[in-house]
Coordinates of C-alpha atoms (C1' of nucleotides) in Angstrom, one line a residue:
Chain A
M1 CA 0.0 0.0 0.0
P2 CA 2.3 2.8 -1.3
R3 CA 1.8 6.4 -0.3
P4 CA 3.2 9.0 -2.6
I5 CA 3.7 12.6 -1.4
S6 CA 6.6 14.1 -3.4
Q7 CA 9.9 15.0 -1.8
S8 CA 12.1 17.4 -3.6
R9 CA 15.5 16.5 -4.7
T10 CA 17.0 19.0 -2.3
D11 CA 15.3 17.4 0.7
L12 CA 16.6 14.0 -0.4
V13 CA 20.1 15.2 -0.7
D14 CA 20.0 17.2 2.5
N15 CA 18.9 14.1 4.5
A16 CA 21.4 11.8 2.7
L17 CA 24.1 14.3 3.4
V18 CA 23.5 14.1 7.2
A19 CA 23.5 10.3 7.0
F20 CA 26.8 10.1 5.0
W21 CA 28.3 12.7 7.3
N22 CA 27.5 10.7 10.4
I23 CA 28.0 7.2 9.3
G24 CA 30.3 7.3 6.3
F25 CA 30.1 6.1 2.7
H26 CA 31.2 2.5 3.2
A27 CA 29.4 1.9 6.5
I28 CA 26.0 3.2 5.5
S29 CA 23.6 1.0 3.4
M30 CA 21.0 2.0 0.9
D31 CA 18.4 0.7 3.4
D32 CA 19.7 3.2 5.9
L33 CA 19.5 5.9 3.4
V34 CA 15.9 5.0 2.5
R35 CA 15.0 5.1 6.1
E36 CA 16.9 8.3 6.9
T37 CA 15.7 10.3 3.9
G38 CA 12.2 8.9 3.8
V39 CA 12.5 8.5 0.1
S40 CA 11.9 5.1 -1.5
R41 CA 14.5 3.0 -3.3
G42 CA 12.6 3.5 -6.5
S43 CA 12.6 7.3 -6.2
I44 CA 16.3 7.5 -5.3
Y45 CA 17.4 5.3 -8.2
S46 CA 15.1 7.3 -10.6
V47 CA 17.1 10.5 -9.7
F48 CA 20.6 9.1 -9.1
K49 CA 22.4 6.3 -10.9
G50 CA 23.4 4.8 -7.5
K51 CA 24.9 5.3 -4.1
R52 CA 28.0 6.8 -5.4
E53 CA 26.3 9.5 -7.5
L54 CA 24.1 10.3 -4.6
F55 CA 27.2 10.7 -2.5
H56 CA 28.8 13.1 -4.9
A57 CA 25.6 15.2 -4.9
C58 CA 25.9 15.3 -1.1
L59 CA 29.5 16.4 -1.4
D60 CA 28.3 19.3 -3.6
R61 CA 25.5 20.1 -1.3
Y62 CA 27.9 20.1 1.7
Q63 CA 29.7 23.0 0.2
E64 CA 26.6 25.2 -0.1
A65 CA 24.7 24.0 2.9
A66 CA 27.5 23.6 5.5
V67 CA 30.6 25.4 4.3
T68 CA 29.4 28.5 2.5
P69 CA 27.1 29.8 5.4
K70 CA 30.1 29.7 7.8
F71 CA 33.1 30.1 5.6
G72 CA 31.5 32.8 3.5
Q73 CA 32.5 35.5 6.0
V74 CA 36.1 34.5 5.7
E75 CA 35.8 34.7 1.9
A76 CA 34.1 38.0 2.0
E77 CA 36.0 41.1 0.9
G78 CA 37.7 42.8 3.8
A79 CA 37.6 39.7 6.1
R80 CA 40.1 39.8 9.0
L81 CA 41.6 37.3 11.4
S82 CA 38.6 37.7 13.7
D83 CA 36.4 36.3 10.9
I84 CA 38.6 33.1 10.8
K85 CA 38.2 32.7 14.5
Q86 CA 34.5 33.2 14.2
F87 CA 34.3 30.6 11.4
L88 CA 36.0 28.0 13.6
E89 CA 34.0 28.8 16.7
D90 CA 30.7 28.8 14.8
G91 CA 31.6 25.3 13.5
I92 CA 32.3 24.1 17.0
A93 CA 29.2 25.6 18.4
S94 CA 26.9 24.2 15.7
Q95 CA 28.2 20.7 16.3
E96 CA 28.0 21.1 20.0
A97 CA 24.3 22.0 19.5
L98 CA 23.6 18.6 18.0
D99 CA 22.1 16.1 20.4
G100 CA 24.3 13.3 19.1
P101 CA 28.1 13.0 18.8
M102 CA 30.0 15.4 16.6
P103 CA 30.2 14.2 13.0
G104 CA 33.3 16.3 12.2
C105 CA 33.8 17.4 8.7
L106 CA 32.4 15.3 5.8
V107 CA 35.5 16.0 3.7
V108 CA 37.9 14.9 6.4
N109 CA 35.8 11.8 7.0
T110 CA 35.8 11.0 3.3
L111 CA 39.5 11.7 3.0
A112 CA 40.4 9.0 5.5
Q113 CA 38.5 6.2 3.6
L114 CA 39.3 7.5 0.2
D115 CA 40.2 4.9 -2.4
P116 CA 43.4 6.3 -4.0
A117 CA 42.1 5.2 -7.4
D118 CA 38.9 7.2 -7.0
E119 CA 39.9 10.4 -8.8
D120 CA 36.3 11.6 -9.0
T121 CA 35.8 11.8 -5.3
K122 CA 39.3 13.1 -4.8
R123 CA 38.4 16.2 -6.8
Y124 CA 35.6 17.1 -4.4
L125 CA 38.0 16.9 -1.5
E126 CA 40.6 19.0 -3.4
F127 CA 38.1 21.6 -4.1
H128 CA 37.3 21.9 -0.4
T129 CA 40.8 22.2 0.8
N130 CA 41.7 24.6 -2.0
R131 CA 38.7 26.7 -1.0
L132 CA 39.8 26.9 2.6
T133 CA 43.4 27.7 1.7
K134 CA 42.4 30.4 -0.7
G135 CA 40.1 32.0 1.9
F136 CA 42.7 31.9 4.6
R137 CA 45.4 33.3 2.3
A138 CA 43.3 36.3 1.2
V139 CA 42.8 37.2 4.9
F140 CA 46.5 36.6 5.7
E141 CA 47.6 38.8 2.8
R142 CA 45.3 41.5 4.0
E143 CA 46.7 41.4 7.5
N144 CA 50.3 41.1 6.2
A145 CA 49.8 44.2 4.1
L146 CA 49.6 46.1 7.3
T147 CA 52.7 44.6 9.0
G148 CA 54.7 43.3 6.0
A149 CA 56.1 40.6 8.3
L150 CA 56.0 37.8 5.8
S151 CA 56.8 37.2 2.2
D152 CA 54.1 36.1 -0.2
Q153 CA 55.5 32.6 -0.1
E154 CA 55.3 32.5 3.7
V155 CA 51.8 33.8 3.6
A156 CA 50.9 31.0 1.2
A157 CA 52.6 28.5 3.4
L158 CA 50.8 29.8 6.5
A159 CA 47.4 29.4 4.7
E160 CA 48.3 25.8 3.7
F161 CA 49.3 25.1 7.2
T162 CA 46.0 26.6 8.6
T163 CA 43.9 24.4 6.2
T164 CA 45.8 21.3 7.2
S165 CA 45.5 22.1 10.9
V166 CA 41.8 22.6 10.6
L167 CA 41.5 19.2 9.0
G168 CA 43.0 17.9 12.2
L169 CA 40.5 19.7 14.4
W170 CA 37.6 18.0 12.7
S171 CA 39.4 14.7 12.6
N172 CA 39.8 14.9 16.3
S173 CA 36.3 16.1 16.9
R174 CA 34.8 12.7 16.3
K175 CA 36.5 11.5 19.4
I176 CA 36.7 14.3 21.9
A177 CA 33.2 15.8 21.8
D178 CA 34.6 18.4 24.2
G179 CA 33.9 21.8 22.9
D180 CA 36.3 23.4 25.4
E181 CA 39.3 21.4 24.2
M182 CA 38.4 22.4 20.6
R183 CA 38.1 26.1 21.6
R184 CA 41.5 25.9 23.3
Y185 CA 42.8 24.6 19.9
V186 CA 41.3 27.5 18.1
D187 CA 42.7 30.0 20.6
M188 CA 46.2 28.5 20.2
L189 CA 45.9 28.4 16.4
M190 CA 44.9 32.1 16.3
S191 CA 47.6 33.0 18.7
L192 CA 50.2 31.3 16.5
I193 CA 48.9 32.9 13.4
R194 CA 48.9 36.3 15.0
A195 CA 52.5 35.9 16.2
K196 CA 53.7 34.8 12.8
L197 CA 51.9 37.8 11.2
G198 CA 53.2 40.2 13.8
V199 CA 49.7 41.2 14.6
E200 CA 48.8 42.5 18.1
C201 CA 46.5 40.3 20.1
P202 CA 43.2 42.2 20.7
Chain B
M1 CA 45.0 -29.7 -1.9
P2 CA 45.9 -27.7 1.2
R3 CA 49.5 -26.7 1.9
P4 CA 50.4 -25.8 5.5
I5 CA 53.5 -23.9 6.3
S6 CA 52.9 -22.1 9.5
Q7 CA 52.8 -18.3 9.8
S8 CA 53.4 -16.7 13.1
R9 CA 50.7 -14.5 14.7
T10 CA 53.0 -11.5 14.3
D11 CA 53.3 -11.9 10.6
L12 CA 49.5 -12.3 10.3
V13 CA 48.9 -9.1 12.3
D14 CA 51.7 -7.2 10.4
N15 CA 50.2 -8.0 7.0
A16 CA 46.6 -7.3 8.2
L17 CA 47.8 -4.0 9.6
V18 CA 49.0 -2.9 6.2
A19 CA 45.7 -3.9 4.7
F20 CA 43.6 -2.1 7.3
W21 CA 45.9 0.9 7.0
N22 CA 45.5 1.3 3.3
I23 CA 41.9 0.2 2.7
G24 CA 40.1 0.8 6.0
F25 CA 38.1 -1.3 8.3
H26 CA 34.7 -1.1 6.6
A27 CA 36.0 -1.2 3.0
I28 CA 38.2 -4.3 3.4
S29 CA 36.7 -7.8 3.4
M30 CA 37.9 -11.0 5.1
D31 CA 38.6 -12.3 1.6
D32 CA 41.0 -9.4 1.1
L33 CA 42.6 -10.1 4.4
V34 CA 43.1 -13.8 3.5
R35 CA 44.7 -12.8 0.3
E36 CA 46.9 -10.0 1.7
T37 CA 48.1 -11.9 4.7
G38 CA 48.4 -15.3 3.0
V39 CA 46.7 -16.9 6.0
S40 CA 43.6 -19.0 5.5
R41 CA 40.2 -18.1 7.0
G42 CA 40.4 -21.1 9.3
S43 CA 43.7 -20.0 10.8
I44 CA 42.6 -16.4 11.2
Y45 CA 39.5 -17.4 13.0
S46 CA 41.4 -19.9 15.2
V47 CA 43.5 -17.0 16.5
F48 CA 40.9 -14.2 16.5
K49 CA 37.2 -14.1 17.2
G50 CA 36.6 -12.1 14.1
K51 CA 37.5 -9.2 11.9
R52 CA 37.0 -6.8 14.7
E53 CA 39.3 -8.5 17.2
L54 CA 42.0 -8.8 14.4
F55 CA 41.6 -5.1 13.8
H56 CA 42.1 -4.3 17.5
A57 CA 45.3 -6.4 17.4
C58 CA 46.4 -4.4 14.5
L59 CA 45.8 -1.1 16.3
D60 CA 48.0 -2.5 19.1
R61 CA 50.6 -3.6 16.7
Y62 CA 50.5 -0.2 15.0
Q63 CA 51.8 1.4 18.1
E64 CA 54.9 -0.8 18.4
A65 CA 55.6 -1.3 14.7
A66 CA 54.9 2.2 13.3
V67 CA 54.7 4.7 16.1
T68 CA 57.3 3.6 18.6
P69 CA 60.3 3.4 16.2
K70 CA 59.7 7.0 15.0
F71 CA 58.1 8.7 18.0
G72 CA 60.4 7.0 20.5
Q73 CA 63.1 9.6 20.0
V74 CA 60.5 12.3 21.0
E75 CA 59.6 10.4 24.1
A76 CA 63.2 9.8 25.0
E77 CA 64.7 11.7 27.9
G78 CA 66.3 14.9 26.8
A79 CA 64.5 15.1 23.5
R80 CA 64.4 18.6 21.9
L81 CA 62.4 20.3 19.2
S82 CA 64.7 19.0 16.6
D83 CA 63.6 15.4 17.5
I84 CA 59.9 16.4 16.9
K85 CA 60.9 17.7 13.5
Q86 CA 62.8 14.6 12.8
F87 CA 59.9 12.5 13.8
L88 CA 57.6 14.2 11.3
E89 CA 60.1 14.2 8.5
D90 CA 60.8 10.5 9.1
G91 CA 57.1 9.8 8.8
I92 CA 56.8 11.7 5.6
A93 CA 60.0 10.1 4.1
S94 CA 58.9 6.5 5.0
Q95 CA 55.5 7.1 3.3
E96 CA 57.2 8.7 0.3
A97 CA 59.3 5.6 0.0
L98 CA 56.3 3.4 -0.6
D99 CA 55.5 2.6 -4.2
G100 CA 51.8 3.2 -3.7
P101 CA 49.9 6.2 -2.4
M102 CA 50.4 7.4 1.1
P103 CA 48.1 5.6 3.6
G104 CA 48.4 8.4 6.2
C105 CA 47.9 7.4 9.8
L106 CA 45.9 4.3 10.8
V107 CA 44.5 6.2 13.8
V108 CA 43.4 9.2 11.8
N109 CA 41.8 7.0 9.2
T110 CA 40.0 5.0 11.9
L111 CA 38.9 8.2 13.6
A112 CA 37.0 9.4 10.6
Q113 CA 34.9 6.3 10.3
L114 CA 34.5 5.6 14.0
D115 CA 31.1 4.5 15.2
P116 CA 30.5 6.8 18.2
A117 CA 29.0 3.9 20.1
D118 CA 32.2 1.9 19.6
E119 CA 33.9 2.6 22.9
D120 CA 36.5 -0.2 22.6
T121 CA 37.9 1.1 19.4
K122 CA 37.8 4.7 20.7
R123 CA 40.1 3.8 23.5
Y124 CA 42.8 2.8 21.1
L125 CA 42.5 6.1 19.4
E126 CA 42.6 8.0 22.7
F127 CA 45.7 6.1 23.7
H128 CA 47.4 7.3 20.5
T129 CA 46.6 10.9 20.8
N130 CA 47.4 11.0 24.5
R131 CA 50.7 9.4 23.7
L132 CA 51.5 12.1 21.1
T133 CA 50.4 14.9 23.4
K134 CA 52.4 13.6 26.3
G135 CA 55.5 13.3 24.2
F136 CA 55.2 16.7 22.7
R137 CA 54.5 18.3 26.1
A138 CA 57.6 16.8 27.7
V139 CA 59.7 18.3 25.0
F140 CA 57.9 21.7 25.2
E141 CA 58.4 21.7 29.0
R142 CA 62.1 21.1 28.5
E143 CA 62.4 23.9 26.0
N144 CA 60.3 26.2 28.0
A145 CA 62.4 25.6 31.1
L146 CA 65.2 27.5 29.2
T147 CA 63.1 30.5 28.1
G148 CA 60.2 30.5 30.6
A149 CA 58.1 32.1 27.9
L150 CA 54.9 30.1 28.7
S151 CA 52.9 28.9 31.6
D152 CA 52.4 25.2 32.3
Q153 CA 48.9 25.6 30.9
E154 CA 50.1 27.2 27.7
V155 CA 52.6 24.4 27.3
A156 CA 49.9 21.9 27.7
A157 CA 47.7 23.7 25.2
L158 CA 50.6 23.9 22.7
A159 CA 51.1 20.1 23.0
E160 CA 47.4 19.5 22.4
F161 CA 47.5 21.8 19.5
T162 CA 50.5 20.0 18.0
T163 CA 48.8 16.6 18.3
T164 CA 45.7 17.8 16.6
S165 CA 47.6 19.6 13.8
V166 CA 49.6 16.4 13.1
L167 CA 46.3 14.5 12.7
G168 CA 45.5 17.0 10.0
L169 CA 48.8 16.4 8.3
W170 CA 48.1 12.7 8.0
S171 CA 44.5 13.3 7.1
N172 CA 45.6 15.4 4.2
S173 CA 48.4 13.0 3.2
R174 CA 45.9 10.6 1.6
K175 CA 45.1 13.2 -1.0
I176 CA 48.2 15.2 -1.7
A177 CA 51.0 12.6 -2.0
D178 CA 53.3 15.5 -2.3
G179 CA 56.1 15.2 0.1
D180 CA 57.2 18.8 -0.4
E181 CA 53.9 20.3 0.6
M182 CA 54.0 18.1 3.7
R183 CA 57.5 19.3 4.5
R184 CA 56.4 22.9 4.1
Y185 CA 53.8 22.1 6.7
V186 CA 56.3 20.7 9.0
D187 CA 58.6 23.7 8.6
M188 CA 55.7 26.0 9.3
L189 CA 54.6 24.1 12.4
M190 CA 58.1 24.1 13.8
S191 CA 58.5 27.7 13.1
L192 CA 55.2 28.5 14.9
I193 CA 56.2 26.4 17.9
R194 CA 59.6 28.0 18.1
A195 CA 58.1 31.4 18.0
K196 CA 55.6 30.6 20.7
L197 CA 58.3 29.1 22.9
G198 CA 60.6 32.0 22.2
V199 CA 63.3 29.6 20.9
E200 CA 65.8 30.9 18.4
C201 CA 65.6 29.3 15.0
P202 CA 68.8 27.2 14.3
Chain C
dC1 C1' 57.8 -45.8 9.2
dT2 C1' 53.3 -44.2 12.2
dT3 C1' 50.9 -41.1 14.9
dG4 C1' 49.4 -36.5 16.4
dT5 C1' 48.8 -31.8 15.7
dA6 C1' 48.4 -27.7 13.2
dT7 C1' 47.0 -25.6 9.2
dT8 C1' 45.2 -25.7 4.9
dG9 C1' 41.7 -24.6 0.8
dG10 C1' 37.3 -24.4 0.0
dA11 C1' 32.4 -25.4 0.6
dA12 C1' 28.5 -23.7 2.9
dC13 C1' 25.9 -20.6 5.9
dG14 C1' 22.6 -16.9 6.6
dA15 C1' 22.8 -12.0 6.5
dT16 C1' 23.2 -8.1 4.1
dC17 C1' 24.9 -5.5 0.1
dA18 C1' 23.6 -2.4 -4.1
dT19 C1' 20.6 -2.6 -7.6
dT20 C1' 16.4 -3.6 -10.6
dC21 C1' 11.8 -4.2 -11.3
dC22 C1' 6.9 -3.6 -10.9
dA23 C1' 2.0 -3.7 -9.6
dA24 C1' -0.4 -0.7 -6.5
dT25 C1' -1.4 3.7 -5.3
dA26 C1' -2.2 8.9 -4.8
dC27 C1' -2.5 13.1 -6.6
dA28 C1' -3.0 16.7 -10.6
dA29 C1' -5.0 17.8 -14.8
dG30 C1' -8.9 17.3 -17.8
Chain D
dC1 C1' -15.8 11.5 -12.6
dT2 C1' -11.6 9.7 -15.8
dT3 C1' -7.0 9.8 -17.3
dG4 C1' -2.0 10.5 -16.8
dT5 C1' 2.0 10.8 -14.2
dA6 C1' 4.8 10.4 -10.3
dT7 C1' 5.9 7.8 -6.5
dT8 C1' 5.3 4.2 -3.6
dG9 C1' 6.5 -0.3 -0.8
dG10 C1' 8.3 -4.4 -1.4
dA11 C1' 9.7 -8.4 -3.9
dA12 C1' 13.6 -10.3 -6.3
dT13 C1' 18.3 -10.3 -8.2
dG14 C1' 23.0 -11.7 -8.0
dA15 C1' 27.0 -10.4 -5.5
dT16 C1' 29.4 -10.1 -1.4
dC17 C1' 29.6 -9.9 3.4
dG18 C1' 31.5 -12.2 8.1
dT19 C1' 31.5 -16.5 9.9
dT20 C1' 31.5 -21.6 10.6
dC21 C1' 32.8 -25.9 9.4
dC22 C1' 35.5 -29.8 7.8
dA23 C1' 38.0 -33.3 5.1
dA24 C1' 42.5 -33.1 3.3
dT25 C1' 47.1 -32.3 3.9
dA26 C1' 51.9 -31.3 5.7
dC27 C1' 55.0 -31.4 9.2
dA28 C1' 56.9 -32.7 14.0
dA29 C1' 57.4 -36.2 17.3
dG30 C1' 57.8 -40.9 18.4

DNA sequence: CTTGTATTGGAACGATCATTCCAATACAAG
DNA sequence: CTTGTATTGGAATGATCGTTCCAATACAAG
């Protein structure tokens, strides 16, 4: 006794995104996804070729639904170091607000179980890390223009470093679930960045 | 037509460790493990209750086979910042020496696909990060004793930060496979630590 | 040699996997 | 109302999963 009621593609992807994020691509089953999204097998396969394509749609959706709303302020023209700090603290706060354990970052989680031969998926992950590095670098260049402490090369290296460090933050978040330890990490990271840039601590 | 030839438990775990490390717990199958280890199903199940118990043995083995040989010098009495740098560069060099892609860190990989309800596995991961933090902190305390730049609390926070950042390094390693970018990361990390500790750059 | 023990390859198990398929159904359009 | 379309729940597929089992075999001990 089927019961229709249409569900938009966006809702399907949004719910699948949460499931992939929490459980992981390999560990989650299509039955899980049917249950979590409330969309039937038939409908899912009518929109996506399979689990893999649905996952890639979720990686895309992750950028606009999870990354852009928080990282957008870092990418905005005129963003400062305080915007980076805000971005990190917002991320921690939003995961603390969840009732369950922290899922970390979908990209970091995917990275750890990435098949090296899977170039398609790798591209999504590279896009994400490039996006972070680019955003951080623009801010660092802006700050460095005031102090002139670093060369362009050093600024770029600092941005790469910051991206990689943030990956570690979200990697660790799946285990600690302690917002305070994560905030200590953010404070230390900001302190180190400020020292390197020669910026006074506010 | 079976052919015996005994294989020690250590060899079995060593080979399974490599397989789990590269492929991941969920993505690898027992058939894969039989093939990779060269040990038959019957023998594996005569020693371990199942895939999960074998994996836990591999997590143990990882500490002594992969972590101790390289991190031991950081944990050694009298270790300095240069030993931390050496530890990181050794890790990068050994993964560069592999013919295949970099597997990163088994603990980081496991973290990203950890079932939050799996307390047993979580304990192995906590042991690892605690070990790193403890090793880093001892070195930082030693350096800080010379300069007195930081409080005990700041030293502890710097050690926590370093551990988390290193998780990011190995998370990212599964994607970049570029030793130079990783070495830039290490240089930046050491530079930031030295600046924070007020240690002159050699 | 014979015997005992350890280990083998492989069959077989039920469960679950991703995927395909479809008759049954609900809703929108006419 | 009737028709058309979209979506449903669920059966069914073949593959693969982790696990169990065992007769066959090789080696060590006697």
